[in-house]
Tab-separated table of C-alpha atoms in Angstrom:
chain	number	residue	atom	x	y	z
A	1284	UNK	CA	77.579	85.183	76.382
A	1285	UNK	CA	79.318	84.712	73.024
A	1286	UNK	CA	78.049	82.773	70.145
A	1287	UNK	CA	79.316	79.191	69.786
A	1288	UNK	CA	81.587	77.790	71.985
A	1289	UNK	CA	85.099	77.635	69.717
A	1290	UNK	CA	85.733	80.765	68.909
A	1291	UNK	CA	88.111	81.871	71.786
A	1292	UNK	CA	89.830	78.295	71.484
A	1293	UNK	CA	90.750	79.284	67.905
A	1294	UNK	CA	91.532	82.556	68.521
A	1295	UNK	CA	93.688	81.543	71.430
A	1296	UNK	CA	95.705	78.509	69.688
A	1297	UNK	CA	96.934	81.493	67.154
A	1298	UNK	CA	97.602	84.303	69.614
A	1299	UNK	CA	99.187	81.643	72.776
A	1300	UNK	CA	102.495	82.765	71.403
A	1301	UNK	CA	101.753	86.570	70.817
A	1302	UNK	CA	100.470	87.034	74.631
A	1303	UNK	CA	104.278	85.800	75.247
A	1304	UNK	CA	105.443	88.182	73.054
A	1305	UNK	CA	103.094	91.405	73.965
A	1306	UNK	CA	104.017	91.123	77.867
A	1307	UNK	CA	107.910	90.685	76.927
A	1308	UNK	CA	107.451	93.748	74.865
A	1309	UNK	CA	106.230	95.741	77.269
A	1310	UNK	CA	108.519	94.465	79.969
A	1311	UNK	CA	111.542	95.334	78.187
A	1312	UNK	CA	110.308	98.808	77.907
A	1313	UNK	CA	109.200	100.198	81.450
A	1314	UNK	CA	107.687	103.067	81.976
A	1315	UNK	CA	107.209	104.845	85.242
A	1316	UNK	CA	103.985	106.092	86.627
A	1317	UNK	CA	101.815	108.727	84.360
A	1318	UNK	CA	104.905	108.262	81.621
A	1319	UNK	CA	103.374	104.982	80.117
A	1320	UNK	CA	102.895	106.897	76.654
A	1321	UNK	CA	105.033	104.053	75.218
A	1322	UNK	CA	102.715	101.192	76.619
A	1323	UNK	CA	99.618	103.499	75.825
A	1324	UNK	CA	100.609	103.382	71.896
A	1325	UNK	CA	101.294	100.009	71.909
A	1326	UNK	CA	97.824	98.805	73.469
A	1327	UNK	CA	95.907	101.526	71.194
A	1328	UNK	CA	97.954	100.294	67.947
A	1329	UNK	CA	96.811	96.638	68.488
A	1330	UNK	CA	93.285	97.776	69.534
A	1331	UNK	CA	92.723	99.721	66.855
A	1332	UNK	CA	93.820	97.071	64.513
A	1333	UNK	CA	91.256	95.036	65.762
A	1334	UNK	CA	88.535	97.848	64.806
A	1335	UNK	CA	88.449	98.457	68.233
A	1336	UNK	CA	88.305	102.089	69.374
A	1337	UNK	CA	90.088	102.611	72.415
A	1338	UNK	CA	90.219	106.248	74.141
A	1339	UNK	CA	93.050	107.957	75.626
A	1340	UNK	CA	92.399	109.110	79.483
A	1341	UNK	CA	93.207	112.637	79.494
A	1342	UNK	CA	96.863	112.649	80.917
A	1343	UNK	CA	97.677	111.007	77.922
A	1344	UNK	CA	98.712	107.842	79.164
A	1345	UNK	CA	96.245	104.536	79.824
A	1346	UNK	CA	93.406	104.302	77.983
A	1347	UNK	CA	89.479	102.985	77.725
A	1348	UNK	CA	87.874	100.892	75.289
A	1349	UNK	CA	84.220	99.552	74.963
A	1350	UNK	CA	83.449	96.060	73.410
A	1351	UNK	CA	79.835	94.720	72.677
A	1352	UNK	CA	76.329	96.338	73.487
A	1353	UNK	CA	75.641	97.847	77.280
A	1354	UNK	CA	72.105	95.715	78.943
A	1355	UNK	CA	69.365	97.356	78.703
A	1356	UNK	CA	70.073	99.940	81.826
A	1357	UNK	CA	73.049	101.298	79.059
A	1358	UNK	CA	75.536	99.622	81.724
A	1359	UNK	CA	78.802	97.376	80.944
A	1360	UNK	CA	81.543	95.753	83.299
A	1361	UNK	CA	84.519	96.953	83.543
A	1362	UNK	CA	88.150	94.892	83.303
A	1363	UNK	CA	91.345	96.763	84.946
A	1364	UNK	CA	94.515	96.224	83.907
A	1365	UNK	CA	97.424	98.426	85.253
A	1366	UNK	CA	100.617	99.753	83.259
A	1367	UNK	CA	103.495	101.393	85.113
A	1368	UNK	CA	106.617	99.799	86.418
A	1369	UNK	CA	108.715	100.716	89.466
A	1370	UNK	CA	111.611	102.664	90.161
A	1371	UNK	CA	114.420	100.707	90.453
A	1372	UNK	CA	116.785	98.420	88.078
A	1373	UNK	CA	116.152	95.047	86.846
A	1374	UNK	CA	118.522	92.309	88.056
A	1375	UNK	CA	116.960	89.335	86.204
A	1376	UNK	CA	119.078	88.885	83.622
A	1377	UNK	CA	116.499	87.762	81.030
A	1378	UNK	CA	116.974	88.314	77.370
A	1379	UNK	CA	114.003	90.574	77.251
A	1380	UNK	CA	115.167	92.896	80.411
A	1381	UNK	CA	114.219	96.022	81.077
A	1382	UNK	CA	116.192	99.155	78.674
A	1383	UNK	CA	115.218	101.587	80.921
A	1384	UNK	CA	117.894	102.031	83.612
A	1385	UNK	CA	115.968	102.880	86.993
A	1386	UNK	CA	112.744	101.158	86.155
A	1387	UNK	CA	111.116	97.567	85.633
A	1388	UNK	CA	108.422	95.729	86.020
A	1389	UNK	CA	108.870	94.164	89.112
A	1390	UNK	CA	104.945	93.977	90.235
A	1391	UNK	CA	103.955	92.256	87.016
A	1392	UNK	CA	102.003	95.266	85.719
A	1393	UNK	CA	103.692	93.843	82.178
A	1394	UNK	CA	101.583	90.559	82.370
A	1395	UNK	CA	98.255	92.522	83.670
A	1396	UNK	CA	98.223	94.878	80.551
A	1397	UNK	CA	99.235	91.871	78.353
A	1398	UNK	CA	96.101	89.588	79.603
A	1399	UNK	CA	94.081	92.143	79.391
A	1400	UNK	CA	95.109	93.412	75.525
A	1401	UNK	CA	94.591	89.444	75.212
A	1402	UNK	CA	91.425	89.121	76.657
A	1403	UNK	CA	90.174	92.604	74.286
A	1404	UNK	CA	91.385	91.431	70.815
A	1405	UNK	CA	89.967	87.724	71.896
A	1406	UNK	CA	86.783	89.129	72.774
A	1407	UNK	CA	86.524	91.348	69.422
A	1408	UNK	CA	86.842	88.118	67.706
A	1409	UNK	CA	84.008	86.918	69.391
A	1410	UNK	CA	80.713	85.982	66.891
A	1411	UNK	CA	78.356	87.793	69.091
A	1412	UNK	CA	78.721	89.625	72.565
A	1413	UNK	CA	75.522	89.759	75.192
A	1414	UNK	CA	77.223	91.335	77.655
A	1415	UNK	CA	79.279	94.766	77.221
A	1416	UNK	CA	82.208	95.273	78.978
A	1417	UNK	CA	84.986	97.969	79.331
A	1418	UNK	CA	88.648	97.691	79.037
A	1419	UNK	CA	90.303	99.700	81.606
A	1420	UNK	CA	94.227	100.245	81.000
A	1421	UNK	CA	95.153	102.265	84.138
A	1422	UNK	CA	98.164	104.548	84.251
A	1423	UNK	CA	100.386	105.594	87.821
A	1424	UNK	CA	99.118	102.840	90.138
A	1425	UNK	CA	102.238	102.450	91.701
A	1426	UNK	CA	102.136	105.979	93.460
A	1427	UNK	CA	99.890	107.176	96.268
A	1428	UNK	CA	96.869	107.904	95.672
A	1429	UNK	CA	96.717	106.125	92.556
A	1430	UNK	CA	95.938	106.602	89.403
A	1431	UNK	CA	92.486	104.983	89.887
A	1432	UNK	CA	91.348	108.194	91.094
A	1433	UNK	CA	92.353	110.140	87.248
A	1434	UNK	CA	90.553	107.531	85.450
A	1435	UNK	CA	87.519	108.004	87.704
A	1436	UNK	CA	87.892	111.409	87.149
A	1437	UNK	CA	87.889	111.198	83.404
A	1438	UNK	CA	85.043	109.314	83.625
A	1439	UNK	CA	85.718	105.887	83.262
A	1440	UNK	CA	83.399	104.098	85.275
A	1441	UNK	CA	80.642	105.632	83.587
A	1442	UNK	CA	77.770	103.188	82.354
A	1443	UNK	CA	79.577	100.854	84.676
A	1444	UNK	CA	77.859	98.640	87.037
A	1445	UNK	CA	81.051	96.314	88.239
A	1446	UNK	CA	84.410	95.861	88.065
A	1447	UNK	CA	86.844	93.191	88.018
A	1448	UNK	CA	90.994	92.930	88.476
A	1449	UNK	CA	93.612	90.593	88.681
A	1450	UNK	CA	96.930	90.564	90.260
A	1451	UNK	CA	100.073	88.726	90.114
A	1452	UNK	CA	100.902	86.441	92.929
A	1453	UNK	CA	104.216	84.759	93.757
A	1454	UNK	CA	103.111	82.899	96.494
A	1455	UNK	CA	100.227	81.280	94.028
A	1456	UNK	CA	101.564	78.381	91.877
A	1457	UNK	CA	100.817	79.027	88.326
A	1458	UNK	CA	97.368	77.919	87.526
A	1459	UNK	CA	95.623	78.855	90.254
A	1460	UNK	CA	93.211	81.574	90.978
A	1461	UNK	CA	93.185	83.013	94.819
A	1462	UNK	CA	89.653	84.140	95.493
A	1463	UNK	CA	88.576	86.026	98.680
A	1464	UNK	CA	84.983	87.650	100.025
A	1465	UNK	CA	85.895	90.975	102.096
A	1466	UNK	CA	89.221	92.800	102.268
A	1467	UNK	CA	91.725	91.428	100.575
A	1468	UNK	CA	94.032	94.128	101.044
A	1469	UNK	CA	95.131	96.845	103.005
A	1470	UNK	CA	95.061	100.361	103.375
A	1471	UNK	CA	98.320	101.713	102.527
A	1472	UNK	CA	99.727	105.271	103.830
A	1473	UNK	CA	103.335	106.909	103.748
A	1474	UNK	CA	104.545	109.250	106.569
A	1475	UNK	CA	107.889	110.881	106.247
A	1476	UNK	CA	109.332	112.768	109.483
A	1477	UNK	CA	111.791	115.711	108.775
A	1478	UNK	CA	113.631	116.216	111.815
A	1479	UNK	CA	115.687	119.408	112.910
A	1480	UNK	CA	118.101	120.889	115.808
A	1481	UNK	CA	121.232	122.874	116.975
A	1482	UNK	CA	123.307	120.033	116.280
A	1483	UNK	CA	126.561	119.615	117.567
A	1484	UNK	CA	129.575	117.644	119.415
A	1485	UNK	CA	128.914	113.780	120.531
A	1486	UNK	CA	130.823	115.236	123.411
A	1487	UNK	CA	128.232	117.624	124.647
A	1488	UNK	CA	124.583	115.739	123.888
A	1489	UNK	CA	123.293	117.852	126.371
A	1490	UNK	CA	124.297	121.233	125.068
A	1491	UNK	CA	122.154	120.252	121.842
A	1492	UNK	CA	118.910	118.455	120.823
A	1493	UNK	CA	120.378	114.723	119.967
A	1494	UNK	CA	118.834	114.185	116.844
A	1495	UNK	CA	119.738	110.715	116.041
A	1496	UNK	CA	118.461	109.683	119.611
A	1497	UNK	CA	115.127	111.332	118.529
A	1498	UNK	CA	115.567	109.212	115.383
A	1499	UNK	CA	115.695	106.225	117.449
A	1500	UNK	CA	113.112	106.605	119.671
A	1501	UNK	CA	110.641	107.176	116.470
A	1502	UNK	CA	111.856	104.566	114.990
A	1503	UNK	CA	111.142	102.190	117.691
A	1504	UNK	CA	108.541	103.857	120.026
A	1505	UNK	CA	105.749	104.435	116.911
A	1506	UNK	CA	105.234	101.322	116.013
A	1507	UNK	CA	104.486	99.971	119.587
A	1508	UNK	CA	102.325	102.844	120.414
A	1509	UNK	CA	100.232	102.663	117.579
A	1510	UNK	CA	100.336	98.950	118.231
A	1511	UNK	CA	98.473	100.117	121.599
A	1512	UNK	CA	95.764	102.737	120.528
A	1513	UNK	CA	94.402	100.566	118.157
A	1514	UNK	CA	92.814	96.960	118.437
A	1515	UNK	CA	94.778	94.103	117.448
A	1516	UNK	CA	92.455	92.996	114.952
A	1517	UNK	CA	92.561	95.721	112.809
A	1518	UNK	CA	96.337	94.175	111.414
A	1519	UNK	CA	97.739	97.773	111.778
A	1520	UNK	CA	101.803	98.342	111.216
A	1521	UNK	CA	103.884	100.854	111.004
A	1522	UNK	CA	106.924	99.847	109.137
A	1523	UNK	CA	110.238	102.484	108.607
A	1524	UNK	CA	111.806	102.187	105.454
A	1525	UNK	CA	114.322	104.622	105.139
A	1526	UNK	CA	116.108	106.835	107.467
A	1527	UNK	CA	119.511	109.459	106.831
A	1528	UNK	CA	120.939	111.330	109.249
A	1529	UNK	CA	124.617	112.609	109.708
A	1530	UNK	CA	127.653	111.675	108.561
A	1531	UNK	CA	130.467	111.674	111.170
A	1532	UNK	CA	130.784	109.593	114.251
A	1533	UNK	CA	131.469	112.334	116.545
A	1534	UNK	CA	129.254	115.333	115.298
A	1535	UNK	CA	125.586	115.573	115.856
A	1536	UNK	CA	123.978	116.565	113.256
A	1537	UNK	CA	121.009	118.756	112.523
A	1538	UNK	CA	118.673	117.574	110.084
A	1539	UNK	CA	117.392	113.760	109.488
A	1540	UNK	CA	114.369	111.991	107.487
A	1541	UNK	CA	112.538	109.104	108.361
A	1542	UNK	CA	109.937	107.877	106.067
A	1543	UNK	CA	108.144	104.276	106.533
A	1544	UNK	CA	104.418	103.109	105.522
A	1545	UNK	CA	101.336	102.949	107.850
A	1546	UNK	CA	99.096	99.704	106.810
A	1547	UNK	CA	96.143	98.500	108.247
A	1548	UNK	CA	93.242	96.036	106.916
A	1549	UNK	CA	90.455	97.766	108.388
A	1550	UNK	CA	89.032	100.615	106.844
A	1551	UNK	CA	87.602	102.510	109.588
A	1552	UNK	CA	90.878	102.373	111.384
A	1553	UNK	CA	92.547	103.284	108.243
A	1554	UNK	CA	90.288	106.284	108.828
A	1555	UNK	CA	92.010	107.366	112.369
A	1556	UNK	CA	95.306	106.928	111.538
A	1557	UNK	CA	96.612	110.056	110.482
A	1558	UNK	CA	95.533	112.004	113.293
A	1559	UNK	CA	96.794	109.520	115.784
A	1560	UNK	CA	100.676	108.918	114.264
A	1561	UNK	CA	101.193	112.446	113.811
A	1562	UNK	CA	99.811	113.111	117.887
A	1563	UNK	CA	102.098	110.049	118.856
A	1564	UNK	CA	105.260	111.342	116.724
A	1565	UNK	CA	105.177	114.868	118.060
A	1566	UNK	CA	104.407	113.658	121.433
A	1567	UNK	CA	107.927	111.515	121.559
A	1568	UNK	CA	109.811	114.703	119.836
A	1569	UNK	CA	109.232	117.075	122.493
A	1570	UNK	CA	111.201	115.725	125.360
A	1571	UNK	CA	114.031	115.480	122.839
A	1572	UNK	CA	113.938	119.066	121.918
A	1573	UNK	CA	114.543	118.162	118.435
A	1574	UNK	CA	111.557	119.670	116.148
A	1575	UNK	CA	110.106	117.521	113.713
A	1576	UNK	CA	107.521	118.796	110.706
A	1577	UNK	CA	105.339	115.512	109.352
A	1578	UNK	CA	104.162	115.023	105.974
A	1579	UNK	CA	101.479	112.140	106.111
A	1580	UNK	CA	100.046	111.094	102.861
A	1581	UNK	CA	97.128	109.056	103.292
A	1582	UNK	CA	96.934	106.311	100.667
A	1583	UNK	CA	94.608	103.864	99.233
A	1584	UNK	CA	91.717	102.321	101.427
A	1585	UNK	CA	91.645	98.191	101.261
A	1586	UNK	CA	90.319	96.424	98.240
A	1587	UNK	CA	87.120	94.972	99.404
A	1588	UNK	CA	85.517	92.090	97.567
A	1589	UNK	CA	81.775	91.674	97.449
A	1590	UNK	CA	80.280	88.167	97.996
A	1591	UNK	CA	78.434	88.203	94.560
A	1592	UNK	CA	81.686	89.577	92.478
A	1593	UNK	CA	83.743	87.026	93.922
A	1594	UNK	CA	80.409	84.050	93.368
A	1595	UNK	CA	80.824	86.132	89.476
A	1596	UNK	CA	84.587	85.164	89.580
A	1597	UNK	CA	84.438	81.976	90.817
A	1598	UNK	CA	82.011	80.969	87.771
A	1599	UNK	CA	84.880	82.073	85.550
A	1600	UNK	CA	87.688	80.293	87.326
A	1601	UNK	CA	85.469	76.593	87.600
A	1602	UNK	CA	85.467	77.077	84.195
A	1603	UNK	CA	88.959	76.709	83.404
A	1604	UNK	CA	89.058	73.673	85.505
A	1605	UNK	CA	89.055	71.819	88.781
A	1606	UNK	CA	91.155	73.299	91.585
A	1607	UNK	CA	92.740	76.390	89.817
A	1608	UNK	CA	90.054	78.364	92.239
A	1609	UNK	CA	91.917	78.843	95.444
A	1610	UNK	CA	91.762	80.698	99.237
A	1611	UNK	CA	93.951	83.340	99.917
A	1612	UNK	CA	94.486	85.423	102.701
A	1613	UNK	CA	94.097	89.434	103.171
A	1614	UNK	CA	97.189	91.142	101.795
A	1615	UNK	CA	98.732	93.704	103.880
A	1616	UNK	CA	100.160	95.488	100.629
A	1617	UNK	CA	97.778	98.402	99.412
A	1618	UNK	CA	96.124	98.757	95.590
A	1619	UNK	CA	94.246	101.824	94.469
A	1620	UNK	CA	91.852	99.453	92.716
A	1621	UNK	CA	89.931	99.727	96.199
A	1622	UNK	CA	89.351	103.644	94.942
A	1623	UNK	CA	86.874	102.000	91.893
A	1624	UNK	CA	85.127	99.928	94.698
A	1625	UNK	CA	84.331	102.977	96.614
A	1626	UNK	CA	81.752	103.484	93.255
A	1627	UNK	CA	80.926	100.446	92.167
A	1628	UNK	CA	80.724	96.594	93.393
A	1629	UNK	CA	83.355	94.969	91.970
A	1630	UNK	CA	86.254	92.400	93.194
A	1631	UNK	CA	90.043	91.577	92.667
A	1632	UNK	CA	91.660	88.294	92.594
A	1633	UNK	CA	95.150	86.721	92.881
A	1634	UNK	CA	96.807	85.222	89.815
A	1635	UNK	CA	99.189	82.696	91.034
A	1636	UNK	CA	102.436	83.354	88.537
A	1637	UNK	CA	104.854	80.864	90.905
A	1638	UNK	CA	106.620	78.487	89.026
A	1639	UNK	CA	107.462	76.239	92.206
A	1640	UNK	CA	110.830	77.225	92.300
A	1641	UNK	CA	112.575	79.640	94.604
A	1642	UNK	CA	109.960	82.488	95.419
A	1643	UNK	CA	111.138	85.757	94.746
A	1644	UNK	CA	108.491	88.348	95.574
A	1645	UNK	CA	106.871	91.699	94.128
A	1646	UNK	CA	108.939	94.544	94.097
A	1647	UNK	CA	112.416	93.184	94.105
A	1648	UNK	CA	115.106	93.272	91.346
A	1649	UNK	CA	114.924	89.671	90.113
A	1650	UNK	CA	111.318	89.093	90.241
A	1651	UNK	CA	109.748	86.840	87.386
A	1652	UNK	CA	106.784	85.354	86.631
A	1653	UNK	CA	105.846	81.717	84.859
A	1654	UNK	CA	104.366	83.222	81.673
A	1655	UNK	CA	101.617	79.815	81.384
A	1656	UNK	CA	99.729	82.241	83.936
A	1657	UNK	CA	98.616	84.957	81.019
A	1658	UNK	CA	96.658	82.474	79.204
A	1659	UNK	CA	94.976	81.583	82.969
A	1660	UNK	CA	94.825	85.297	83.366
A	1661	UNK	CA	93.045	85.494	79.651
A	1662	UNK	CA	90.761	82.599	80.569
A	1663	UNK	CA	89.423	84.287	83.315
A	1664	UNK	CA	88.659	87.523	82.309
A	1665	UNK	CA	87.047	86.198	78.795
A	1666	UNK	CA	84.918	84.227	81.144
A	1667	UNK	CA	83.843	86.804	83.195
A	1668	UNK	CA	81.946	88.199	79.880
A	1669	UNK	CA	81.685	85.284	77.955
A	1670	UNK	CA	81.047	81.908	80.119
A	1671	UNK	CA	82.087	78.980	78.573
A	1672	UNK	CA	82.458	75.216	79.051
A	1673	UNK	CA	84.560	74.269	77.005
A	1674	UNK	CA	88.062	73.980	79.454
A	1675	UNK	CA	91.288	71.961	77.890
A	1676	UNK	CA	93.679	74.419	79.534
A	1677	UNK	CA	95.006	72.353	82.762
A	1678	UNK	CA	95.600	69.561	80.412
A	1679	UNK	CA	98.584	72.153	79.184
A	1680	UNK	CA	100.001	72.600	82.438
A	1681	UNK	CA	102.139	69.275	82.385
């Protein structure tokens, strides 16, 4: 709880413009997972200038930085922001789009660092701080495992007793907050199957091992088998997303790939999975012939909100104002923030970035995001540490 109740409304009437200008910044410059030295040096320099002092997680990209006094069991909560942008181009066409050919922020890991460089500088302006809390800027989130599990590693949930996160939503308007108790997303898992054989003439299938009929029947048969050795309610898919095989129409050939994800939102499913879709694939391969060798990476388990972080969160989204607090559903996308709730309580919510246009969702080429929804972002998470009353910002909204 912060002296006074004006001091973030000054401090945010002459920064509105610069959160605009930090998350352009660091969406024109992308940087993939565990290269983010670029964003890293940018959040430290404006830290720092603050008289903050932030600390470099040992890869050398993301970073921690303590604000305010821990309580009296020497314990803080913790505020997770993510960094790294995906690999692929940017087709938005905005004036501040990505320079870096073959990545962009397309999950609006630009905004969550911005809000949450907002909400640090905002809360070192702060007359007085009762509650200590921990900026967590979090490399490599984007690939599986995550990087969740370096900065838990490096020891950045030490002295913490809970966490908090948000993410961008497309399917939220912008200024509203989607709250839920439980799992709000899913476990997340790759599998990539390597197929081999003779190969040979489409003539003579059955002098050979027809690959691209083993193909076929993967690509088809897994996802209603798994769809039967599992219960219904666990919202288990298996999804293929990429498959290359061959090049002529009348030679078979002998090696393919098939990779796809494996998503469920129940975590003790999510813990028989594996075993089960590599029995199932080589099961279907051996009446083929063809031989198959399975890499399956096991991913991220589901975020799972508890009741009193999410009663902690809703405190801090009443207070920007009637009705930005929202439902929303369970997710079947995965986030390695669920690896920090496997130490400490903590919960995630949904930052509705929609402008009410046409939806374009996370992780395609032209995604955007209405940029009103840092300062809700900002709100929030200064909240979270220091409540206030004081609420003009829906009046803004139009």
């Amino acid at each position: 709880m912060a002296a006074g109740t004006d001091w973030f409304e000054e401090w945010l009437g002459a920064h509105r413009d610069d959160l605009t200008a930090w998350r352009r910044r660091i969406h024109r410059n992308p940087e993939l997972s565990r290269k983010e030295f670029q964003t890293t040096d940018f959040v430290v320099e404006h830290l720092r200038a603050a008289r903050l002092d932030p600390q470099v997680l040992p890869g050398g990209t993301g970073l921690v930085c303590d604000i305010g006094p821990a309580d009296a069991d020497g314990k803080r909560i913790a505020l997770r922001a993510d960094m790294d942008a995906l690999p692929m181009t940017e087709t938005t066409g905005l004036p501040f789009a990505s320079h870096n050919p073959g990545a962009a922020h397309a999950c609006g890991h630009d905004a969550h660092a911005a809000i949450l460089l907002g909400t640090g500088l905002a809360l070192a302006s702060a007359p007085a701080l009762q509650q200590g809390v921990r900026l967590l800027f979090q490399p490599a989130e984007e690939v599986m495992p995550g990087g969740a599990l370096d900065a838990i590693a490096a020891g950045a949930l030490g002295g913490v007793s809970r966490i908090f996160g948000l993410h961008c939503d497309p399917h939220l308007r912008v200024g509203t907050v989607g709250l839920r108790v439980g799992a709000i997303t899913s476990a997340a898992d790759i599998v990539e199957v390597r197929l081999s054989s003779p190969g040979g003439h489409t003539s003579r299938p059955h002098l050979t091992a027809d690959l691209v009929h083993a193909i076929g029947l993967l690509i088809t048969g897994i996802p209603n088998l798994v769809g039967r050795r599992v219960d219904a309610r666990s919202r288990t898919v298996v999804t293929w997303g990429a498959v290359n095989a061959g090049a002529a129409p009348n030679a078979i050939p002998r090696s393919g790939v098939l990779r796809g994800t494996v998503r469920t939102g129940d975590r003790a499913t999510w813990r028989q999975l594996r075993p089960l879709v590599c029995e199932l694939i080589q099961a279907l391969a051996v009446p083929t012939g063809v031989e198959v060798e399975i890499d399956y990476r096991q991913g991220v388990p589901p975020v799972v909100n508890d009741e009193h972080s999410v009663a902690v969160l809703r405190r801090a989204v009443d207070a920007i104002g009637p009705d930005v607090a929202v439902p929303t559903p369970q997710s079947s996308g995965g986030e390695d923030f669920a690896w920090y709730l496997e130490k400490v309580p903590g919960a995630m919510a949904r930052l509705g970035v929609w402008d009410g246009g046409r939806k374009v969702d996370i992780h395609q080429p032209d995604f955007d995001l209405d940029e009103r929804a840092l300062e809700v972002g900002v709100r929030t998470m200064v909240n979270l540490v220091a409540p206030r009353t004081k609420v003009p910002y829906q009046e803004t909204l139009g």
